[in-house]
XYZ file of C-alpha atoms in Angstrom:
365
model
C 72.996 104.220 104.090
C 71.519 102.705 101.215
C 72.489 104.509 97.379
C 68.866 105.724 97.343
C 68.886 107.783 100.037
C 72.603 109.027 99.021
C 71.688 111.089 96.397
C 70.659 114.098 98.317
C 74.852 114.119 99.029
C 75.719 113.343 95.483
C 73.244 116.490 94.415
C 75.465 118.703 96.796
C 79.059 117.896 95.137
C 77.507 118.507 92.032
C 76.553 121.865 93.283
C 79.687 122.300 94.998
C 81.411 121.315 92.259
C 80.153 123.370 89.509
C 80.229 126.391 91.589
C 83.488 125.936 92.264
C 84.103 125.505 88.807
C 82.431 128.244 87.512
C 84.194 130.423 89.856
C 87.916 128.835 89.362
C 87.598 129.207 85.665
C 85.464 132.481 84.668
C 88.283 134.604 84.311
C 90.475 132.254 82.050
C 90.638 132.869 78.663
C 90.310 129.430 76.664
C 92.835 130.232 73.572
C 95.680 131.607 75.989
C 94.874 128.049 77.925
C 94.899 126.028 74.925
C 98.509 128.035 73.850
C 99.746 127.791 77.030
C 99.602 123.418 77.176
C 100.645 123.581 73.753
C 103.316 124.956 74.653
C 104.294 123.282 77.545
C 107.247 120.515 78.304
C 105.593 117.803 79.038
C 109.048 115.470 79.947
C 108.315 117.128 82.960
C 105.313 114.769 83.898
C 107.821 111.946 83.492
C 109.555 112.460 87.195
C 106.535 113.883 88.151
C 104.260 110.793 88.102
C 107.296 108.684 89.243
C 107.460 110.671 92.688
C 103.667 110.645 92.992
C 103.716 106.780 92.742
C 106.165 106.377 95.000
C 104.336 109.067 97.810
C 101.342 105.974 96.840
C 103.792 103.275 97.892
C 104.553 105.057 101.110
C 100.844 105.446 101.695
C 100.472 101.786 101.281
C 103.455 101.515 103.935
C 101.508 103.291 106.227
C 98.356 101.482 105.703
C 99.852 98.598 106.600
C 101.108 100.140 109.722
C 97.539 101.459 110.894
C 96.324 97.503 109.989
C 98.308 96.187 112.347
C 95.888 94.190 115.529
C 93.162 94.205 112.873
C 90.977 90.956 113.076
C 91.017 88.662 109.544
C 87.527 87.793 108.397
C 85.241 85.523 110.543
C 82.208 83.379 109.226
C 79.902 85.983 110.590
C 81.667 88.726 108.849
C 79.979 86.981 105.357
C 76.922 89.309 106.200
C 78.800 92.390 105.729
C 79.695 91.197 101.856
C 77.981 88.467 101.457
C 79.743 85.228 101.007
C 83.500 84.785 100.666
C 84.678 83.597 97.410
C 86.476 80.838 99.589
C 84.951 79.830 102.826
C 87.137 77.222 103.716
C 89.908 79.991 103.763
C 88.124 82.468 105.582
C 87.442 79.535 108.387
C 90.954 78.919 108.823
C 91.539 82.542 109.224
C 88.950 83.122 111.776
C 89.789 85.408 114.400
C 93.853 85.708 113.042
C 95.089 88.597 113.723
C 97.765 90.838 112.022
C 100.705 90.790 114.118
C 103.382 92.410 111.458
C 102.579 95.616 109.441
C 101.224 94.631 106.147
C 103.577 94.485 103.534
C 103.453 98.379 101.292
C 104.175 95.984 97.987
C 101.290 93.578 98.872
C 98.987 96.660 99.804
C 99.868 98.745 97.310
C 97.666 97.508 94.705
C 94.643 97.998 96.785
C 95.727 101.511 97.637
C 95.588 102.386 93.987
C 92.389 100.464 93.804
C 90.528 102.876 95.816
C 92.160 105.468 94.240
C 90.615 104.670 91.177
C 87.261 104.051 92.569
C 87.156 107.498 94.604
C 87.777 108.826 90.919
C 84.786 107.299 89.230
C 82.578 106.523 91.672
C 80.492 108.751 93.884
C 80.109 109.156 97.589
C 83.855 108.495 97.907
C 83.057 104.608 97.481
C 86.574 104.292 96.698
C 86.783 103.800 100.309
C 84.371 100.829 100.672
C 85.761 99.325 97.227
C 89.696 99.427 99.011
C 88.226 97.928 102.080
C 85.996 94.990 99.859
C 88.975 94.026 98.054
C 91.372 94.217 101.178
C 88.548 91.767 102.638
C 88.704 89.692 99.850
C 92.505 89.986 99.448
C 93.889 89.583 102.731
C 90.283 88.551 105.212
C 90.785 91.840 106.793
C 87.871 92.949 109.139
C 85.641 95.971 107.409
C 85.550 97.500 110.404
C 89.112 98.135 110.864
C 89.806 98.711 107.133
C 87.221 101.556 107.094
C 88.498 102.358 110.515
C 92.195 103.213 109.337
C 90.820 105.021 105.868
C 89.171 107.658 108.642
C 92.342 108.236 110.841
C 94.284 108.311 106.871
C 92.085 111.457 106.202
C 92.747 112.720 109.531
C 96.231 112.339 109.409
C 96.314 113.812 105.651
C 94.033 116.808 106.605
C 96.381 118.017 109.978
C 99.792 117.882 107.545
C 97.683 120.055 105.147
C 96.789 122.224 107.799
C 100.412 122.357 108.488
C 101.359 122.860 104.924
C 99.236 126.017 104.772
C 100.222 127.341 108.319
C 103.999 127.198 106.560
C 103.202 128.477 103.680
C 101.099 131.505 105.215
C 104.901 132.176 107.275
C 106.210 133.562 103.814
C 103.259 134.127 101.340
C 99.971 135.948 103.238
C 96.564 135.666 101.353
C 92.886 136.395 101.197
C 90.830 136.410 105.029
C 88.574 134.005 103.657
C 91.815 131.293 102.902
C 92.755 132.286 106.683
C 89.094 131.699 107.859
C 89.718 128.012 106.010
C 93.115 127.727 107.683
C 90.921 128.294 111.397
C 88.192 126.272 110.456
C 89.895 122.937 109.178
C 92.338 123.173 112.367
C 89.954 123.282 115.150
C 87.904 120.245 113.024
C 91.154 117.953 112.344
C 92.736 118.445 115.703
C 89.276 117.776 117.572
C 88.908 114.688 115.372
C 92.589 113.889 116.445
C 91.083 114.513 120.039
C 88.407 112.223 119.885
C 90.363 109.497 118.611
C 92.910 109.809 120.702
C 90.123 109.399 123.489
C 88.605 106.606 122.153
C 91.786 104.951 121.172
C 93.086 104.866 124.821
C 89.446 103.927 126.252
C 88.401 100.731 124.313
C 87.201 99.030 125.986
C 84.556 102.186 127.427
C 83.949 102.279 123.438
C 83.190 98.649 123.265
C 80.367 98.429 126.151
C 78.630 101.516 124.683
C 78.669 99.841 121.041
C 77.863 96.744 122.107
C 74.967 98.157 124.853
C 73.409 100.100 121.883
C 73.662 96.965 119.279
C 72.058 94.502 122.212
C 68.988 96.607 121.701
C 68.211 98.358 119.050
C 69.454 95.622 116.343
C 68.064 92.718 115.427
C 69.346 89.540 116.525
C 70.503 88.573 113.226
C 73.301 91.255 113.134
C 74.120 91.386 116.561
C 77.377 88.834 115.356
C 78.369 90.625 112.539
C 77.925 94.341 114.151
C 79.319 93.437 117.019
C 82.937 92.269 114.767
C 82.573 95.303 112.709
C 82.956 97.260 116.445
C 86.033 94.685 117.154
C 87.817 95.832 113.926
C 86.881 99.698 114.626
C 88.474 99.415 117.798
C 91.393 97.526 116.131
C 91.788 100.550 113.727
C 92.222 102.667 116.302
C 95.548 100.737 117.433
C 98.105 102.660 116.262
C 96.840 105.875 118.587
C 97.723 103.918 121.527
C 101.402 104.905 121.284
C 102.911 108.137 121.265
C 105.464 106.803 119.300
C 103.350 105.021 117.120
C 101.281 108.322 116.356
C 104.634 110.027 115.703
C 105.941 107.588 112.942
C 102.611 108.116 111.218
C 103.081 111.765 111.186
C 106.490 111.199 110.267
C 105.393 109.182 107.152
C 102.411 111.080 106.556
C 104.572 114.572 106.135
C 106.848 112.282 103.817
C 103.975 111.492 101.677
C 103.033 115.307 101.071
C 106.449 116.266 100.757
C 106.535 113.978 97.854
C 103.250 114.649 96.551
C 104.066 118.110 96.292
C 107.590 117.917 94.929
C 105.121 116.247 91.753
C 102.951 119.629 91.863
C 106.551 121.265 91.688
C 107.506 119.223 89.340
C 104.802 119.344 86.498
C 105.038 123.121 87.273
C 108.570 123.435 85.046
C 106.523 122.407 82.195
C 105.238 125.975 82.423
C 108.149 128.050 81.934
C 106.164 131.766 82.450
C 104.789 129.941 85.603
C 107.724 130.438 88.241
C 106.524 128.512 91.121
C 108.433 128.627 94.425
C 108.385 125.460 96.329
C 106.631 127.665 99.585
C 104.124 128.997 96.920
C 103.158 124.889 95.715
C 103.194 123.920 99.037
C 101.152 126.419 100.488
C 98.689 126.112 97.353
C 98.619 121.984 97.840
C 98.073 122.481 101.303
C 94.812 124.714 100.594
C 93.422 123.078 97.669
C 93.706 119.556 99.572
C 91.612 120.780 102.256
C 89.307 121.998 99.961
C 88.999 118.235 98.691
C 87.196 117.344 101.612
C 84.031 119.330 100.988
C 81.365 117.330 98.932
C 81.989 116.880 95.043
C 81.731 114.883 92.028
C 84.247 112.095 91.949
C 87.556 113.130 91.253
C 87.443 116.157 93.469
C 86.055 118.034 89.959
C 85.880 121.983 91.006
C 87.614 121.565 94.392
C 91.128 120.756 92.889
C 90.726 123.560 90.011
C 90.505 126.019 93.355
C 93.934 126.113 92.844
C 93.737 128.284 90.010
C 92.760 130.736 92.173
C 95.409 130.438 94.719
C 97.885 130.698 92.522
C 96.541 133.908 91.153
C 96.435 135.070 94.995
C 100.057 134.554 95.595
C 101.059 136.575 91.947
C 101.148 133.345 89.291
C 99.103 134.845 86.405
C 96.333 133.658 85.116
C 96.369 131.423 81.785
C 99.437 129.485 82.595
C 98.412 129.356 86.870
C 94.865 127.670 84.953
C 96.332 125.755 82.566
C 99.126 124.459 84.880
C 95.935 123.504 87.474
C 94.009 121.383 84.436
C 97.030 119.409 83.570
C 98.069 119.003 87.370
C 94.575 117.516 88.284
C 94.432 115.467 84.258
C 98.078 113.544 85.269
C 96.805 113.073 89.280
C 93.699 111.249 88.118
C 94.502 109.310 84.755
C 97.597 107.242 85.652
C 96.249 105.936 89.061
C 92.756 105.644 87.966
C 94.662 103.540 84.711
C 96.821 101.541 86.914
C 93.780 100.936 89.352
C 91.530 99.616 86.823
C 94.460 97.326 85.674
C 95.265 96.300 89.396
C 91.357 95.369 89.898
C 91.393 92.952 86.856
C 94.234 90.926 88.064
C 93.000 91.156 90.621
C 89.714 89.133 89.194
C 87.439 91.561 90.981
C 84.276 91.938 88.828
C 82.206 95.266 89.190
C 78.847 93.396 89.167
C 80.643 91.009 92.026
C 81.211 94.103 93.790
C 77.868 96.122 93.322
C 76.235 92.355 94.538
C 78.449 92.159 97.302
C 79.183 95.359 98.997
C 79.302 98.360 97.319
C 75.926 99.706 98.140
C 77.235 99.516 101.652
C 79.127 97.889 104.133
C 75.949 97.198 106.380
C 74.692 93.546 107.416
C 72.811 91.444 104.978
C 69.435 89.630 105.257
């Protein structure tokens, strides 16, 4: 899908967003907000940010673990981003395939890449500029990379489902959060479902891709489409194993645990706040789930939904909002920093990657 016709999407998160907005931050009086982070303790966001980078490195970890089987770049993959910055490197790695998991160090860079792009760019391109510079980086197919960023937010979206479930045990809210609760389980464990299905039928998956590609694409991308199926069906590796799919649970609940212990954290710089642990993890649970409706980059309006969970569960209001602005400010400025850092040593060039991919991750004339 080409930018043009994306903008119909990118209208709708603006609309969700400012809604949401509006409605997270009607009620909020500005001076008691502006009192409220003057007054705060802000050593707090010290160990905060710490544990947040290290629930990054652990994603990284697990990224590396979902890679593993993926195909490294062929010569026909140069369609999907045009040509490789070295092609005698990408020849030698033709059809080299990841044995080991990935290294979290080596991939933890381009973790906080995308980051940083889903933050300033729209239509969550963070995703295609994470799997561009992983192609770049390492030669990995597109197909898997963008393969194992899907079963990510799958994995994410059931341990925030489980979050809230949890939470819901000791602090009951609103019908409509329990309507949510419904709604995002039956999608994320039918998703799980299908995956699962396709996962452990491959090679069923590969003769319908490849039956559909034979005739309804034009010769020219048959090659390149044809990989990008090869690396989707790579992705989808790590589902063949029980055990495999309970290690990335395992690390996956790890990750929120420590993503949440940051929430908890940057809470204590609010000392008429008085956050329990159940009440941050049931409110991280919901607001995360909330992240994966349409919205301006940065998950502007969905995130400050928290305000208003918070205020469900008794916090009151001024320090539950200002709490909320500073959570989201310190989730999006360090990694979005650290990402733009990360990209120029990176040497990756925004016009290389508007040239080269960005628009999409479809085949080239």
């Amino acid at each position: 899908m080409s930018l043009e016709r994306r903008w119909p999407v990118f209208i709708v998160g603006l609309v969700v967003s400012v809604a949401l907005l509006w409605f997270a931050l009607r009620d909020l009086h500005l001076e008691e907000i502006w009192a409220a982070l003057r007054e705060a303790n802000y050593w707090w966001l010290l160990p905060g940010v710490a544990v947040y980078f290290v629930s990054v490195w652990f994603r990284a970890w697990r990224w590396g673990f979902l890679l593993r089987g993926s195909k490294r770049v062929s010569t026909a993959e140069k369609h999907l981003f045009g040509k490789t910055q070295n092609p005698a490197r990408a020849v030698s790695r033709k059809m080299k395939i990841v044995t080991g998991v990935l290294g979290a160090n080596r991939l933890f860079p381009v973790v906080v890449i995308g980051y940083m792009g889903n933050n300033i760019l729209p239509f969550r391109l963070g995703e295609v500029l994470r799997a561009y510079v992983l192609w770049r980086k390492e030669g990995i197919n597109v197909g898997a990379t963008l393969t194992t960023a899907v079963l990510e937010r799958l994995f994410d979206g059931l341990t925030m489902v489980l979050f809230v479930l949890f939470g819901l045990l000791f602090i009951p809210l609103s019908d409509s959060l329990n309507r949510l609760v419904t709604v995002a389980s039956v999608t994320f464990f039918g998703a799980l479902a299908v995956f699962l299905f396709l996962a452990a039928r491959p090679n069923l998956l590969q003769r319908v891709a490849y039956f559909f590609i034979e005739r309804l694409s034009p010769a020219r991308f048959c090659s390149p489409l044809m990989e990008l199926v090869e690396g989707i069906v790579a992705g989808l590796e790590s589902l063949r194993s029980g055990r495999d799919v309970l290690a990335l649970f395992g690390v996956t609940l790890w990750v929120w645990i420590l993503e949440t212990a940051k929430y908890w954290l940057v809470s204590f710089a609010f000392p008429d706040l008085r956050l329990s642990y159940i009440g941050i993890v049931l409110m991280g649970g919901a607001v995360n789930l909330l992240t994966a409706l349409p919205s301006l980059p940065g998950y502007i309006g969905t995130f400050e939904m928290g305000i208003k969970i918070l205020e469900g569960i008794g916090a009151p209001s001024s320090p539950a909002g200002s709490y909320i602005l500073l959570l989201h400010a310190i989730l999006w400025l360090p990694v979005t920093l650290l990402g733009l850092v990360f990209m120029a040593r990176e040497g990756v060039q925004w016009a290389e990657v508007a040239s080269q991919g960005l628009d999409s991750a479809r085949p080239r004339k």
